[in-house]
JSON list of C-alpha atoms in Angstrom, two decimals:
[
{"chain": "A", "resi": 22, "resn": "UNK", "atom": "CA", "xyz": [4.26, 9.75, 24.58]},
{"chain": "A", "resi": 23, "resn": "UNK", "atom": "CA", "xyz": [5.59, 6.90, 26.70]},
{"chain": "A", "resi": 24, "resn": "UNK", "atom": "CA", "xyz": [2.75, 4.70, 25.50]},
{"chain": "A", "resi": 25, "resn": "UNK", "atom": "CA", "xyz": [3.70, 5.31, 21.86]},
{"chain": "A", "resi": 26, "resn": "UNK", "atom": "CA", "xyz": [7.35, 4.57, 22.60]},
{"chain": "A", "resi": 27, "resn": "UNK", "atom": "CA", "xyz": [6.40, 1.33, 24.35]},
{"chain": "A", "resi": 28, "resn": "UNK", "atom": "CA", "xyz": [4.27, 0.31, 21.35]},
{"chain": "A", "resi": 29, "resn": "UNK", "atom": "CA", "xyz": [7.16, 1.09, 18.97]},
{"chain": "A", "resi": 30, "resn": "UNK", "atom": "CA", "xyz": [9.57, -0.92, 21.13]},
{"chain": "A", "resi": 31, "resn": "UNK", "atom": "CA", "xyz": [7.11, -3.84, 21.07]},
{"chain": "A", "resi": 32, "resn": "UNK", "atom": "CA", "xyz": [6.83, -3.63, 17.28]},
{"chain": "A", "resi": 33, "resn": "UNK", "atom": "CA", "xyz": [10.62, -3.64, 16.98]},
{"chain": "A", "resi": 34, "resn": "UNK", "atom": "CA", "xyz": [10.84, -6.66, 19.30]},
{"chain": "A", "resi": 35, "resn": "UNK", "atom": "CA", "xyz": [8.23, -8.63, 17.34]},
{"chain": "A", "resi": 36, "resn": "UNK", "atom": "CA", "xyz": [9.75, -7.89, 13.94]},
{"chain": "A", "resi": 37, "resn": "UNK", "atom": "CA", "xyz": [13.19, -8.72, 15.32]},
{"chain": "A", "resi": 38, "resn": "UNK", "atom": "CA", "xyz": [12.03, -12.07, 16.67]},
{"chain": "A", "resi": 39, "resn": "UNK", "atom": "CA", "xyz": [10.27, -12.79, 13.38]},
{"chain": "A", "resi": 40, "resn": "UNK", "atom": "CA", "xyz": [13.52, -12.13, 11.52]},
{"chain": "A", "resi": 41, "resn": "UNK", "atom": "CA", "xyz": [15.49, -14.27, 13.99]},
{"chain": "A", "resi": 42, "resn": "UNK", "atom": "CA", "xyz": [13.31, -17.23, 13.07]},
{"chain": "A", "resi": 43, "resn": "UNK", "atom": "CA", "xyz": [14.08, -16.96, 9.33]},
{"chain": "A", "resi": 44, "resn": "UNK", "atom": "CA", "xyz": [16.49, -19.21, 7.43]},
{"chain": "A", "resi": 45, "resn": "UNK", "atom": "CA", "xyz": [18.79, -16.59, 5.86]},
{"chain": "A", "resi": 46, "resn": "UNK", "atom": "CA", "xyz": [21.76, -15.32, 7.86]},
{"chain": "A", "resi": 47, "resn": "UNK", "atom": "CA", "xyz": [21.25, -11.70, 6.82]},
{"chain": "A", "resi": 48, "resn": "UNK", "atom": "CA", "xyz": [17.68, -11.71, 8.12]},
{"chain": "A", "resi": 49, "resn": "UNK", "atom": "CA", "xyz": [18.91, -13.14, 11.42]},
{"chain": "A", "resi": 50, "resn": "UNK", "atom": "CA", "xyz": [21.45, -10.32, 11.71]},
{"chain": "A", "resi": 51, "resn": "UNK", "atom": "CA", "xyz": [18.76, -7.74, 10.88]},
{"chain": "A", "resi": 52, "resn": "UNK", "atom": "CA", "xyz": [16.62, -9.33, 13.60]},
{"chain": "A", "resi": 53, "resn": "UNK", "atom": "CA", "xyz": [19.33, -8.87, 16.21]},
{"chain": "A", "resi": 54, "resn": "UNK", "atom": "CA", "xyz": [19.68, -5.23, 15.16]},
{"chain": "A", "resi": 55, "resn": "UNK", "atom": "CA", "xyz": [15.95, -4.65, 15.47]},
{"chain": "A", "resi": 56, "resn": "UNK", "atom": "CA", "xyz": [15.87, -6.25, 18.91]},
{"chain": "A", "resi": 57, "resn": "UNK", "atom": "CA", "xyz": [18.73, -4.03, 20.07]},
{"chain": "A", "resi": 58, "resn": "UNK", "atom": "CA", "xyz": [16.91, -0.93, 18.77]},
{"chain": "A", "resi": 59, "resn": "UNK", "atom": "CA", "xyz": [13.80, -2.05, 20.61]},
{"chain": "A", "resi": 60, "resn": "UNK", "atom": "CA", "xyz": [15.86, -2.38, 23.78]},
{"chain": "A", "resi": 61, "resn": "UNK", "atom": "CA", "xyz": [17.19, 1.16, 23.29]},
{"chain": "A", "resi": 62, "resn": "UNK", "atom": "CA", "xyz": [13.66, 2.53, 23.03]},
{"chain": "A", "resi": 63, "resn": "UNK", "atom": "CA", "xyz": [12.58, 0.47, 26.03]},
{"chain": "A", "resi": 64, "resn": "UNK", "atom": "CA", "xyz": [15.43, 1.84, 28.18]},
{"chain": "A", "resi": 65, "resn": "UNK", "atom": "CA", "xyz": [14.59, 5.37, 27.05]},
{"chain": "A", "resi": 66, "resn": "UNK", "atom": "CA", "xyz": [10.93, 4.85, 27.92]},
{"chain": "A", "resi": 67, "resn": "UNK", "atom": "CA", "xyz": [11.74, 3.43, 31.35]},
{"chain": "A", "resi": 68, "resn": "UNK", "atom": "CA", "xyz": [13.79, 6.55, 32.08]},
{"chain": "A", "resi": 69, "resn": "UNK", "atom": "CA", "xyz": [10.57, 8.59, 31.92]},
{"chain": "A", "resi": 70, "resn": "UNK", "atom": "CA", "xyz": [10.54, 10.93, 28.96]},
{"chain": "A", "resi": 71, "resn": "UNK", "atom": "CA", "xyz": [10.89, 14.33, 30.59]},
{"chain": "A", "resi": 72, "resn": "UNK", "atom": "CA", "xyz": [11.89, 17.67, 29.25]},
{"chain": "A", "resi": 73, "resn": "UNK", "atom": "CA", "xyz": [14.25, 19.71, 31.29]},
{"chain": "A", "resi": 74, "resn": "UNK", "atom": "CA", "xyz": [17.66, 21.25, 31.47]},
{"chain": "A", "resi": 75, "resn": "UNK", "atom": "CA", "xyz": [20.78, 19.21, 30.69]},
{"chain": "A", "resi": 76, "resn": "UNK", "atom": "CA", "xyz": [22.22, 17.41, 33.73]},
{"chain": "A", "resi": 77, "resn": "UNK", "atom": "CA", "xyz": [24.75, 20.17, 34.44]},
{"chain": "A", "resi": 78, "resn": "UNK", "atom": "CA", "xyz": [24.64, 21.82, 37.84]},
{"chain": "A", "resi": 79, "resn": "UNK", "atom": "CA", "xyz": [23.80, 25.52, 37.50]},
{"chain": "A", "resi": 80, "resn": "UNK", "atom": "CA", "xyz": [22.20, 28.00, 39.80]},
{"chain": "A", "resi": 81, "resn": "UNK", "atom": "CA", "xyz": [18.51, 28.61, 39.23]},
{"chain": "A", "resi": 82, "resn": "UNK", "atom": "CA", "xyz": [17.80, 25.37, 37.34]},
{"chain": "A", "resi": 83, "resn": "UNK", "atom": "CA", "xyz": [15.48, 23.05, 39.25]},
{"chain": "A", "resi": 84, "resn": "UNK", "atom": "CA", "xyz": [14.30, 20.56, 36.62]},
{"chain": "A", "resi": 85, "resn": "UNK", "atom": "CA", "xyz": [17.05, 18.27, 35.32]},
{"chain": "A", "resi": 86, "resn": "UNK", "atom": "CA", "xyz": [16.80, 15.33, 32.96]},
{"chain": "A", "resi": 87, "resn": "UNK", "atom": "CA", "xyz": [18.08, 11.97, 34.14]},
{"chain": "A", "resi": 88, "resn": "UNK", "atom": "CA", "xyz": [21.45, 11.18, 32.47]},
{"chain": "A", "resi": 89, "resn": "UNK", "atom": "CA", "xyz": [21.47, 7.48, 33.39]},
{"chain": "A", "resi": 90, "resn": "UNK", "atom": "CA", "xyz": [19.15, 6.20, 30.60]},
{"chain": "A", "resi": 91, "resn": "UNK", "atom": "CA", "xyz": [21.13, 8.19, 28.04]},
{"chain": "A", "resi": 92, "resn": "UNK", "atom": "CA", "xyz": [24.40, 6.69, 29.26]},
{"chain": "A", "resi": 93, "resn": "UNK", "atom": "CA", "xyz": [22.93, 3.17, 29.21]},
{"chain": "A", "resi": 94, "resn": "UNK", "atom": "CA", "xyz": [21.62, 3.65, 25.68]},
{"chain": "A", "resi": 95, "resn": "UNK", "atom": "CA", "xyz": [24.96, 4.99, 24.47]},
{"chain": "A", "resi": 96, "resn": "UNK", "atom": "CA", "xyz": [26.74, 1.96, 25.93]},
{"chain": "A", "resi": 97, "resn": "UNK", "atom": "CA", "xyz": [24.14, -0.36, 24.41]},
{"chain": "A", "resi": 98, "resn": "UNK", "atom": "CA", "xyz": [24.55, 1.26, 20.98]},
{"chain": "A", "resi": 99, "resn": "UNK", "atom": "CA", "xyz": [28.30, 0.66, 21.06]},
{"chain": "A", "resi": 100, "resn": "UNK", "atom": "CA", "xyz": [27.85, -2.97, 22.14]},
{"chain": "A", "resi": 101, "resn": "UNK", "atom": "CA", "xyz": [25.18, -3.66, 19.51]},
{"chain": "A", "resi": 102, "resn": "UNK", "atom": "CA", "xyz": [27.38, -2.09, 16.82]},
{"chain": "A", "resi": 103, "resn": "UNK", "atom": "CA", "xyz": [30.22, -4.44, 17.77]},
{"chain": "A", "resi": 104, "resn": "UNK", "atom": "CA", "xyz": [27.94, -7.48, 17.85]},
{"chain": "A", "resi": 105, "resn": "UNK", "atom": "CA", "xyz": [26.38, -6.58, 14.50]},
{"chain": "A", "resi": 106, "resn": "UNK", "atom": "CA", "xyz": [29.79, -6.12, 12.87]},
{"chain": "A", "resi": 107, "resn": "UNK", "atom": "CA", "xyz": [30.99, -9.46, 14.24]},
{"chain": "A", "resi": 108, "resn": "UNK", "atom": "CA", "xyz": [27.86, -11.21, 12.97]},
{"chain": "A", "resi": 109, "resn": "UNK", "atom": "CA", "xyz": [28.21, -9.60, 9.54]},
{"chain": "A", "resi": 110, "resn": "UNK", "atom": "CA", "xyz": [31.82, -10.75, 9.23]},
{"chain": "A", "resi": 111, "resn": "UNK", "atom": "CA", "xyz": [30.94, -14.28, 10.38]},
{"chain": "A", "resi": 112, "resn": "UNK", "atom": "CA", "xyz": [28.01, -14.45, 7.96]},
{"chain": "A", "resi": 113, "resn": "UNK", "atom": "CA", "xyz": [30.18, -13.21, 5.10]},
{"chain": "A", "resi": 114, "resn": "UNK", "atom": "CA", "xyz": [32.84, -15.82, 5.81]},
{"chain": "A", "resi": 115, "resn": "UNK", "atom": "CA", "xyz": [30.29, -18.60, 6.19]},
{"chain": "A", "resi": 116, "resn": "UNK", "atom": "CA", "xyz": [28.56, -17.71, 2.94]},
{"chain": "A", "resi": 117, "resn": "UNK", "atom": "CA", "xyz": [31.86, -17.43, 1.04]},
{"chain": "A", "resi": 118, "resn": "UNK", "atom": "CA", "xyz": [33.18, -20.76, 2.32]},
{"chain": "A", "resi": 119, "resn": "UNK", "atom": "CA", "xyz": [29.92, -22.74, 2.03]},
{"chain": "A", "resi": 120, "resn": "UNK", "atom": "CA", "xyz": [28.39, -20.93, -0.95]},
{"chain": "A", "resi": 121, "resn": "UNK", "atom": "CA", "xyz": [25.06, -20.32, 0.80]},
{"chain": "A", "resi": 122, "resn": "UNK", "atom": "CA", "xyz": [23.49, -18.30, 3.60]},
{"chain": "A", "resi": 123, "resn": "UNK", "atom": "CA", "xyz": [20.61, -20.69, 4.20]},
{"chain": "A", "resi": 124, "resn": "UNK", "atom": "CA", "xyz": [20.71, -22.04, 7.74]},
{"chain": "A", "resi": 125, "resn": "UNK", "atom": "CA", "xyz": [19.19, -25.39, 6.77]},
{"chain": "A", "resi": 126, "resn": "UNK", "atom": "CA", "xyz": [21.98, -26.02, 4.27]},
{"chain": "A", "resi": 127, "resn": "UNK", "atom": "CA", "xyz": [24.65, -24.79, 6.70]},
{"chain": "A", "resi": 128, "resn": "UNK", "atom": "CA", "xyz": [23.41, -27.25, 9.34]},
{"chain": "A", "resi": 129, "resn": "UNK", "atom": "CA", "xyz": [23.57, -30.12, 6.90]},
{"chain": "A", "resi": 130, "resn": "UNK", "atom": "CA", "xyz": [19.88, -30.97, 7.24]},
{"chain": "A", "resi": 131, "resn": "UNK", "atom": "CA", "xyz": [18.80, -30.04, 3.73]},
{"chain": "A", "resi": 132, "resn": "UNK", "atom": "CA", "xyz": [15.22, -31.21, 3.07]},
{"chain": "A", "resi": 133, "resn": "UNK", "atom": "CA", "xyz": [14.94, -30.79, -0.69]}
]
């Protein structure tokens, strides 16, 4: 199961990097989202996917799951949501002011 999760995280990383290298702002934002989802899967995989009881101390329960990867992923989800919203607002403003979302035209190096 960990091997499949690592493969899925790698696929998300590669598609995210491919989208980061595109010229449209929306594809760049989608790429950052895919990379953050790949990081979430990677953190979950590094925490060793185990089944067990919730991390609440009770008598008679010997096998607990590790709560640290879940806490890290939750924090990462909140941070990536904030970054994605900021990037969407900046891309919207840039496209409204300049009339385009093409990075080549926004840089001023238009090769038509």
